[in-house]
mmCIF file of N, CA, C and O and ligand atoms in Angstrom:
data_model
loop_
_atom_site.group_PDB
_atom_site.id
_atom_site.type_symbol
_atom_site.label_atom_id
_atom_site.label_comp_id
_atom_site.label_asym_id
_atom_site.label_seq_id
_atom_site.Cartn_x
_atom_site.Cartn_y
_atom_site.Cartn_z
ATOM 1 N N MET A 1 0.859 9.537 -7.470
ATOM 2 C CA MET A 1 1.319 8.909 -6.551
ATOM 3 C C MET A 1 3.205 9.510 -6.935
ATOM 4 O O MET A 1 4.198 9.610 -6.229
ATOM 5 N N ARG A 2 3.831 8.977 -8.237
ATOM 6 C CA ARG A 2 4.714 8.651 -9.111
ATOM 7 C C ARG A 2 5.194 10.299 -8.586
ATOM 8 O O ARG A 2 6.669 10.399 -8.624
ATOM 9 N N LYS A 3 4.913 11.967 -8.365
ATOM 10 C CA LYS A 3 5.212 12.840 -8.258
ATOM 11 C C LYS A 3 5.725 12.737 -6.787
ATOM 12 O O LYS A 3 6.019 13.791 -6.796
ATOM 13 N N MET A 4 5.825 12.109 -6.506
ATOM 14 C CA MET A 4 5.923 12.650 -4.845
ATOM 15 C C MET A 4 7.046 11.606 -4.025
ATOM 16 O O MET A 4 7.498 11.062 -3.564
ATOM 17 N N THR A 5 8.064 11.245 -5.078
ATOM 18 C CA THR A 5 8.832 10.808 -5.028
ATOM 19 C C THR A 5 9.923 11.159 -3.963
ATOM 20 O O THR A 5 10.545 12.339 -4.048
ATOM 21 N N GLY A 6 10.595 10.782 -2.794
ATOM 22 C CA GLY A 6 11.024 11.130 -2.351
ATOM 23 C C GLY A 6 10.014 11.341 -1.005
ATOM 24 O O GLY A 6 11.021 11.670 0.099
ATOM 25 N N MET A 7 9.053 12.143 -0.405
ATOM 26 C CA MET A 7 8.359 12.129 0.146
ATOM 27 C C MET A 7 7.596 11.277 1.027
ATOM 28 O O MET A 7 7.561 9.588 0.334
ATOM 29 N N GLU A 8 7.756 10.795 2.242
ATOM 30 C CA GLU A 8 7.753 10.018 3.700
ATOM 31 C C GLU A 8 5.906 9.792 3.266
ATOM 32 O O GLU A 8 5.247 11.033 3.712
ATOM 33 N N HIS A 9 5.642 8.951 3.385
ATOM 34 C CA HIS A 9 3.953 8.468 3.456
ATOM 35 C C HIS A 9 3.701 8.122 4.753
ATOM 36 O O HIS A 9 4.246 7.590 5.422
ATOM 37 N N ALA A 10 2.652 9.700 4.405
ATOM 38 C CA ALA A 10 1.849 9.607 6.606
ATOM 39 C C ALA A 10 0.859 9.431 6.272
ATOM 40 O O ALA A 10 0.301 9.970 7.490
ATOM 41 N N GLU A 11 -0.231 8.802 6.112
ATOM 42 C CA GLU A 11 -1.366 8.925 6.162
ATOM 43 C C GLU A 11 -2.001 7.434 6.362
ATOM 44 O O GLU A 11 -0.501 6.924 6.681
ATOM 45 N N PRO A 12 -2.793 7.783 7.080
ATOM 46 C CA PRO A 12 -2.953 6.101 8.004
ATOM 47 C C PRO A 12 -3.426 5.241 7.154
ATOM 48 O O PRO A 12 -3.510 3.773 7.234
ATOM 49 N N ASN A 13 -3.785 5.100 5.932
ATOM 50 C CA ASN A 13 -3.834 3.880 5.045
ATOM 51 C C ASN A 13 -2.395 3.524 4.125
ATOM 52 O O ASN A 13 -2.414 2.362 3.322
ATOM 53 N N MET A 14 -1.542 3.821 4.809
ATOM 54 C CA MET A 14 0.098 3.277 4.140
ATOM 55 C C MET A 14 1.105 3.572 5.361
ATOM 56 O O MET A 14 1.261 3.808 6.596
ATOM 57 N N VAL A 15 2.543 2.755 4.686
ATOM 58 C CA VAL A 15 3.094 3.015 6.155
ATOM 59 C C VAL A 15 4.862 2.737 4.651
ATOM 60 O O VAL A 15 4.843 2.202 4.251
ATOM 61 N N THR A 16 5.474 2.890 5.697
ATOM 62 C CA THR A 16 6.468 3.614 4.771
ATOM 63 C C THR A 16 7.978 3.271 6.016
ATOM 64 O O THR A 16 8.023 3.677 6.944
ATOM 65 N N LEU A 17 8.934 2.412 5.993
ATOM 66 C CA LEU A 17 9.664 0.894 7.025
ATOM 67 C C LEU A 17 10.753 1.657 6.025
ATOM 68 O O LEU A 17 11.297 1.414 4.663
ATOM 69 N N ALA A 18 11.812 1.808 6.545
ATOM 70 C CA ALA A 18 13.323 1.407 6.593
ATOM 71 C C ALA A 18 13.765 0.212 6.114
ATOM 72 O O ALA A 18 12.715 -1.058 6.870
ATOM 73 N N PRO A 19 14.820 -0.440 5.226
ATOM 74 C CA PRO A 19 15.071 -2.055 5.489
ATOM 75 C C PRO A 19 15.421 -2.119 6.480
ATOM 76 O O PRO A 19 15.836 -1.831 7.889
ATOM 77 N N GLY A 20 14.659 -3.310 6.767
ATOM 78 C CA GLY A 20 14.922 -4.130 7.829
ATOM 79 C C GLY A 20 14.273 -4.145 9.221
ATOM 80 O O GLY A 20 13.490 -4.911 10.199
ATOM 81 N N GLU A 21 13.209 -2.902 8.923
ATOM 82 C CA GLU A 21 12.245 -2.337 9.607
ATOM 83 C C GLU A 21 11.413 -3.281 9.650
ATOM 84 O O GLU A 21 10.472 -3.410 8.490
ATOM 85 N N SER A 22 10.380 -3.433 10.192
ATOM 86 C CA SER A 22 8.673 -3.907 10.713
ATOM 87 C C SER A 22 7.731 -2.911 11.162
ATOM 88 O O SER A 22 7.986 -1.952 11.836
ATOM 89 N N GLY A 23 6.607 -3.319 10.260
ATOM 90 C CA GLY A 23 5.718 -2.168 10.954
ATOM 91 C C GLY A 23 4.578 -3.267 10.416
ATOM 92 O O GLY A 23 3.745 -3.613 10.372
ATOM 93 N N GLU A 24 3.162 -2.054 11.480
ATOM 94 C CA GLU A 24 1.708 -2.868 10.723
ATOM 95 C C GLU A 24 1.094 -2.027 10.479
ATOM 96 O O GLU A 24 0.599 -0.273 10.227
ATOM 97 N N LEU A 25 0.445 -2.643 9.946
ATOM 98 C CA LEU A 25 -1.413 -1.073 8.888
ATOM 99 C C LEU A 25 -2.614 -2.508 8.741
ATOM 100 O O LEU A 25 -2.624 -3.634 8.951
ATOM 101 N N VAL A 26 -3.066 -1.665 9.359
ATOM 102 C CA VAL A 26 -5.191 -2.266 9.814
ATOM 103 C C VAL A 26 -5.545 -1.963 8.912
ATOM 104 O O VAL A 26 -5.957 -0.434 8.597
ATOM 105 N N TRP A 27 -6.603 -2.436 7.822
ATOM 106 C CA TRP A 27 -7.409 -2.230 7.074
ATOM 107 C C TRP A 27 -7.940 -3.112 7.700
ATOM 108 O O TRP A 27 -9.163 -3.710 7.388
ATOM 109 N N ARG A 28 -9.742 -1.936 7.290
ATOM 110 C CA ARG A 28 -10.953 -2.360 6.784
ATOM 111 C C ARG A 28 -11.724 -2.605 6.600
ATOM 112 O O ARG A 28 -11.970 -1.487 5.811
ATOM 113 N N PHE A 29 -12.422 -3.569 5.727
ATOM 114 C CA PHE A 29 -13.220 -2.978 4.574
ATOM 115 C C PHE A 29 -14.323 -3.812 5.233
ATOM 116 O O PHE A 29 -15.219 -4.119 6.371
ATOM 117 N N THR A 30 -15.215 -2.295 4.683
ATOM 118 C CA THR A 30 -16.533 -2.575 5.125
ATOM 119 C C THR A 30 -17.316 -3.089 3.932
ATOM 120 O O THR A 30 -18.499 -2.898 4.058
ATOM 121 N N LYS A 31 -16.717 -3.961 3.185
ATOM 122 C CA LYS A 31 -17.793 -4.717 1.584
ATOM 123 C C LYS A 31 -16.870 -5.079 1.484
ATOM 124 O O LYS A 31 -15.726 -5.963 1.779
ATOM 125 N N ALA A 32 -17.782 -6.668 0.461
ATOM 126 C CA ALA A 32 -16.803 -7.494 0.367
ATOM 127 C C ALA A 32 -16.609 -7.260 -1.181
ATOM 128 O O ALA A 32 -17.402 -6.413 -1.851
ATOM 129 N N GLY A 33 -15.565 -8.084 -2.152
ATOM 130 C CA GLY A 33 -14.550 -7.885 -3.753
ATOM 131 C C GLY A 33 -13.043 -7.763 -3.978
ATOM 132 O O GLY A 33 -12.528 -8.600 -2.205
ATOM 133 N N THR A 34 -12.825 -8.060 -4.420
ATOM 134 C CA THR A 34 -11.144 -8.182 -4.978
ATOM 135 C C THR A 34 -10.613 -6.517 -4.893
ATOM 136 O O THR A 34 -11.147 -5.502 -5.474
ATOM 137 N N PHE A 35 -9.718 -6.195 -3.366
ATOM 138 C CA PHE A 35 -9.302 -4.332 -4.070
ATOM 139 C C PHE A 35 -7.236 -5.120 -4.298
ATOM 140 O O PHE A 35 -6.958 -5.678 -3.639
ATOM 141 N N ASP A 36 -6.680 -3.869 -5.082
ATOM 142 C CA ASP A 36 -5.204 -3.675 -5.575
ATOM 143 C C ASP A 36 -4.223 -3.322 -4.126
ATOM 144 O O ASP A 36 -5.174 -2.712 -3.613
ATOM 145 N N PHE A 37 -3.790 -3.580 -3.534
ATOM 146 C CA PHE A 37 -2.459 -2.654 -3.561
ATOM 147 C C PHE A 37 -1.574 -2.996 -3.643
ATOM 148 O O PHE A 37 -1.153 -4.268 -4.472
ATOM 149 N N ALA A 38 -0.772 -1.959 -3.414
ATOM 150 C CA ALA A 38 0.805 -2.243 -3.938
ATOM 151 C C ALA A 38 1.797 -1.333 -3.550
ATOM 152 O O ALA A 38 1.265 -0.818 -2.435
ATOM 153 N N CYS A 39 2.868 -1.445 -3.838
ATOM 154 C CA CYS A 39 3.873 -0.844 -2.805
ATOM 155 C C CYS A 39 4.190 0.609 -4.218
ATOM 156 O O CYS A 39 4.191 1.100 -4.763
ATOM 157 N N LEU A 40 4.672 1.842 -2.972
ATOM 158 C CA LEU A 40 4.551 3.359 -4.269
ATOM 159 C C LEU A 40 5.540 3.641 -3.835
ATOM 160 O O LEU A 40 5.611 4.439 -4.826
ATOM 161 N N GLN A 41 6.572 2.802 -3.447
ATOM 162 C CA GLN A 41 7.822 2.930 -3.947
ATOM 163 C C GLN A 41 8.281 3.195 -5.227
ATOM 164 O O GLN A 41 8.011 2.596 -6.229
ATOM 165 N N PRO A 42 9.126 3.953 -6.096
ATOM 166 C CA PRO A 42 9.303 5.171 -7.319
ATOM 167 C C PRO A 42 9.644 2.853 -8.338
ATOM 168 O O PRO A 42 11.640 2.122 -7.308
ATOM 169 N N GLY A 43 8.979 2.783 -9.228
ATOM 170 C CA GLY A 43 9.639 1.359 -9.492
ATOM 171 C C GLY A 43 9.286 -0.323 -9.237
ATOM 172 O O GLY A 43 9.312 -0.637 -9.748
ATOM 173 N N HIS A 44 8.879 -0.289 -7.717
ATOM 174 C CA HIS A 44 8.005 -0.923 -7.267
ATOM 175 C C HIS A 44 7.170 -1.784 -7.330
ATOM 176 O O HIS A 44 7.059 -2.767 -7.280
ATOM 177 N N PHE A 45 6.854 -0.830 -7.589
ATOM 178 C CA PHE A 45 5.048 -1.235 -8.611
ATOM 179 C C PHE A 45 5.727 -2.509 -9.600
ATOM 180 O O PHE A 45 4.608 -3.266 -10.285
ATOM 181 N N GLU A 46 5.497 -1.856 -10.447
ATOM 182 C CA GLU A 46 6.617 -1.921 -11.862
ATOM 183 C C GLU A 46 7.544 -3.247 -11.941
ATOM 184 O O GLU A 46 7.322 -4.373 -12.807
ATOM 185 N N ALA A 47 8.386 -3.446 -10.568
ATOM 186 C CA ALA A 47 9.113 -4.470 -10.359
ATOM 187 C C ALA A 47 7.895 -6.215 -10.400
ATOM 188 O O ALA A 47 8.716 -6.802 -9.888
ATOM 189 N N GLY A 48 6.338 -5.080 -10.131
ATOM 190 C CA GLY A 48 5.665 -6.697 -9.677
ATOM 191 C C GLY A 48 5.308 -6.748 -7.332
ATOM 192 O O GLY A 48 5.031 -7.800 -7.303
ATOM 193 N N MET A 49 5.799 -5.403 -6.621
ATOM 194 C CA MET A 49 5.068 -5.493 -5.178
ATOM 195 C C MET A 49 3.679 -5.095 -5.576
ATOM 196 O O MET A 49 3.814 -4.011 -4.935
ATOM 197 N N MET A 50 2.607 -5.621 -5.582
ATOM 198 C CA MET A 50 1.763 -5.904 -5.666
ATOM 199 C C MET A 50 0.721 -6.667 -5.434
ATOM 200 O O MET A 50 1.090 -8.012 -5.267
ATOM 201 N N GLY A 51 -0.496 -6.827 -5.104
ATOM 202 C CA GLY A 51 -1.131 -8.186 -4.461
ATOM 203 C C GLY A 51 -2.852 -7.695 -4.716
ATOM 204 O O GLY A 51 -3.234 -5.911 -5.088
ATOM 205 N N LYS A 52 -3.557 -8.220 -4.767
ATOM 206 C CA LYS A 52 -4.992 -8.306 -4.632
ATOM 207 C C LYS A 52 -5.491 -8.757 -2.898
ATOM 208 O O LYS A 52 -4.933 -9.760 -2.024
ATOM 209 N N VAL A 53 -6.978 -8.395 -2.057
ATOM 210 C CA VAL A 53 -6.653 -8.590 -0.980
ATOM 211 C C VAL A 53 -8.469 -9.051 -1.564
ATOM 212 O O VAL A 53 -8.676 -8.608 -2.042
ATOM 213 N N LEU A 54 -9.162 -10.081 -1.179
ATOM 214 C CA LEU A 54 -10.552 -10.913 -1.100
ATOM 215 C C LEU A 54 -11.008 -10.419 0.056
ATOM 216 O O LEU A 54 -11.114 -11.362 0.541
ATOM 217 N N VAL A 55 -12.205 -10.438 -0.188
ATOM 218 C CA VAL A 55 -12.596 -10.082 0.763
ATOM 219 C C VAL A 55 -14.140 -10.371 0.814
ATOM 220 O O VAL A 55 -14.762 -10.001 0.371
ATOM 221 N N LYS A 56 -14.348 -11.238 1.034
ATOM 222 C CA LYS A 56 -15.375 -12.431 0.697
ATOM 223 C C LYS A 56 -16.825 -11.685 2.450
ATOM 224 O O LYS A 56 -16.350 -11.832 3.456
HETATM 225 CU CU1 LIG B 1 8.415 -1.822 -1.927
#
C-alpha cells in the first residue's frame, strides 16, 4: 500500500477520514481467529497505528 501514497482509499473494507471527522466501518468475520488491522497512511503503521481483532 505504500506505493499508493496520497491516494484516497475507497474500498468497502477501509475508510479514510479528515482530522476531526468520524465514520463507520463494518467488518463481518466468518471464522474465528486473530486478525490484524492497521492504518495505511504513510508512517502511521510504523508509529504503531495497528491492532488485532480476536474473533471467537
Ligand atoms: Cu493513521
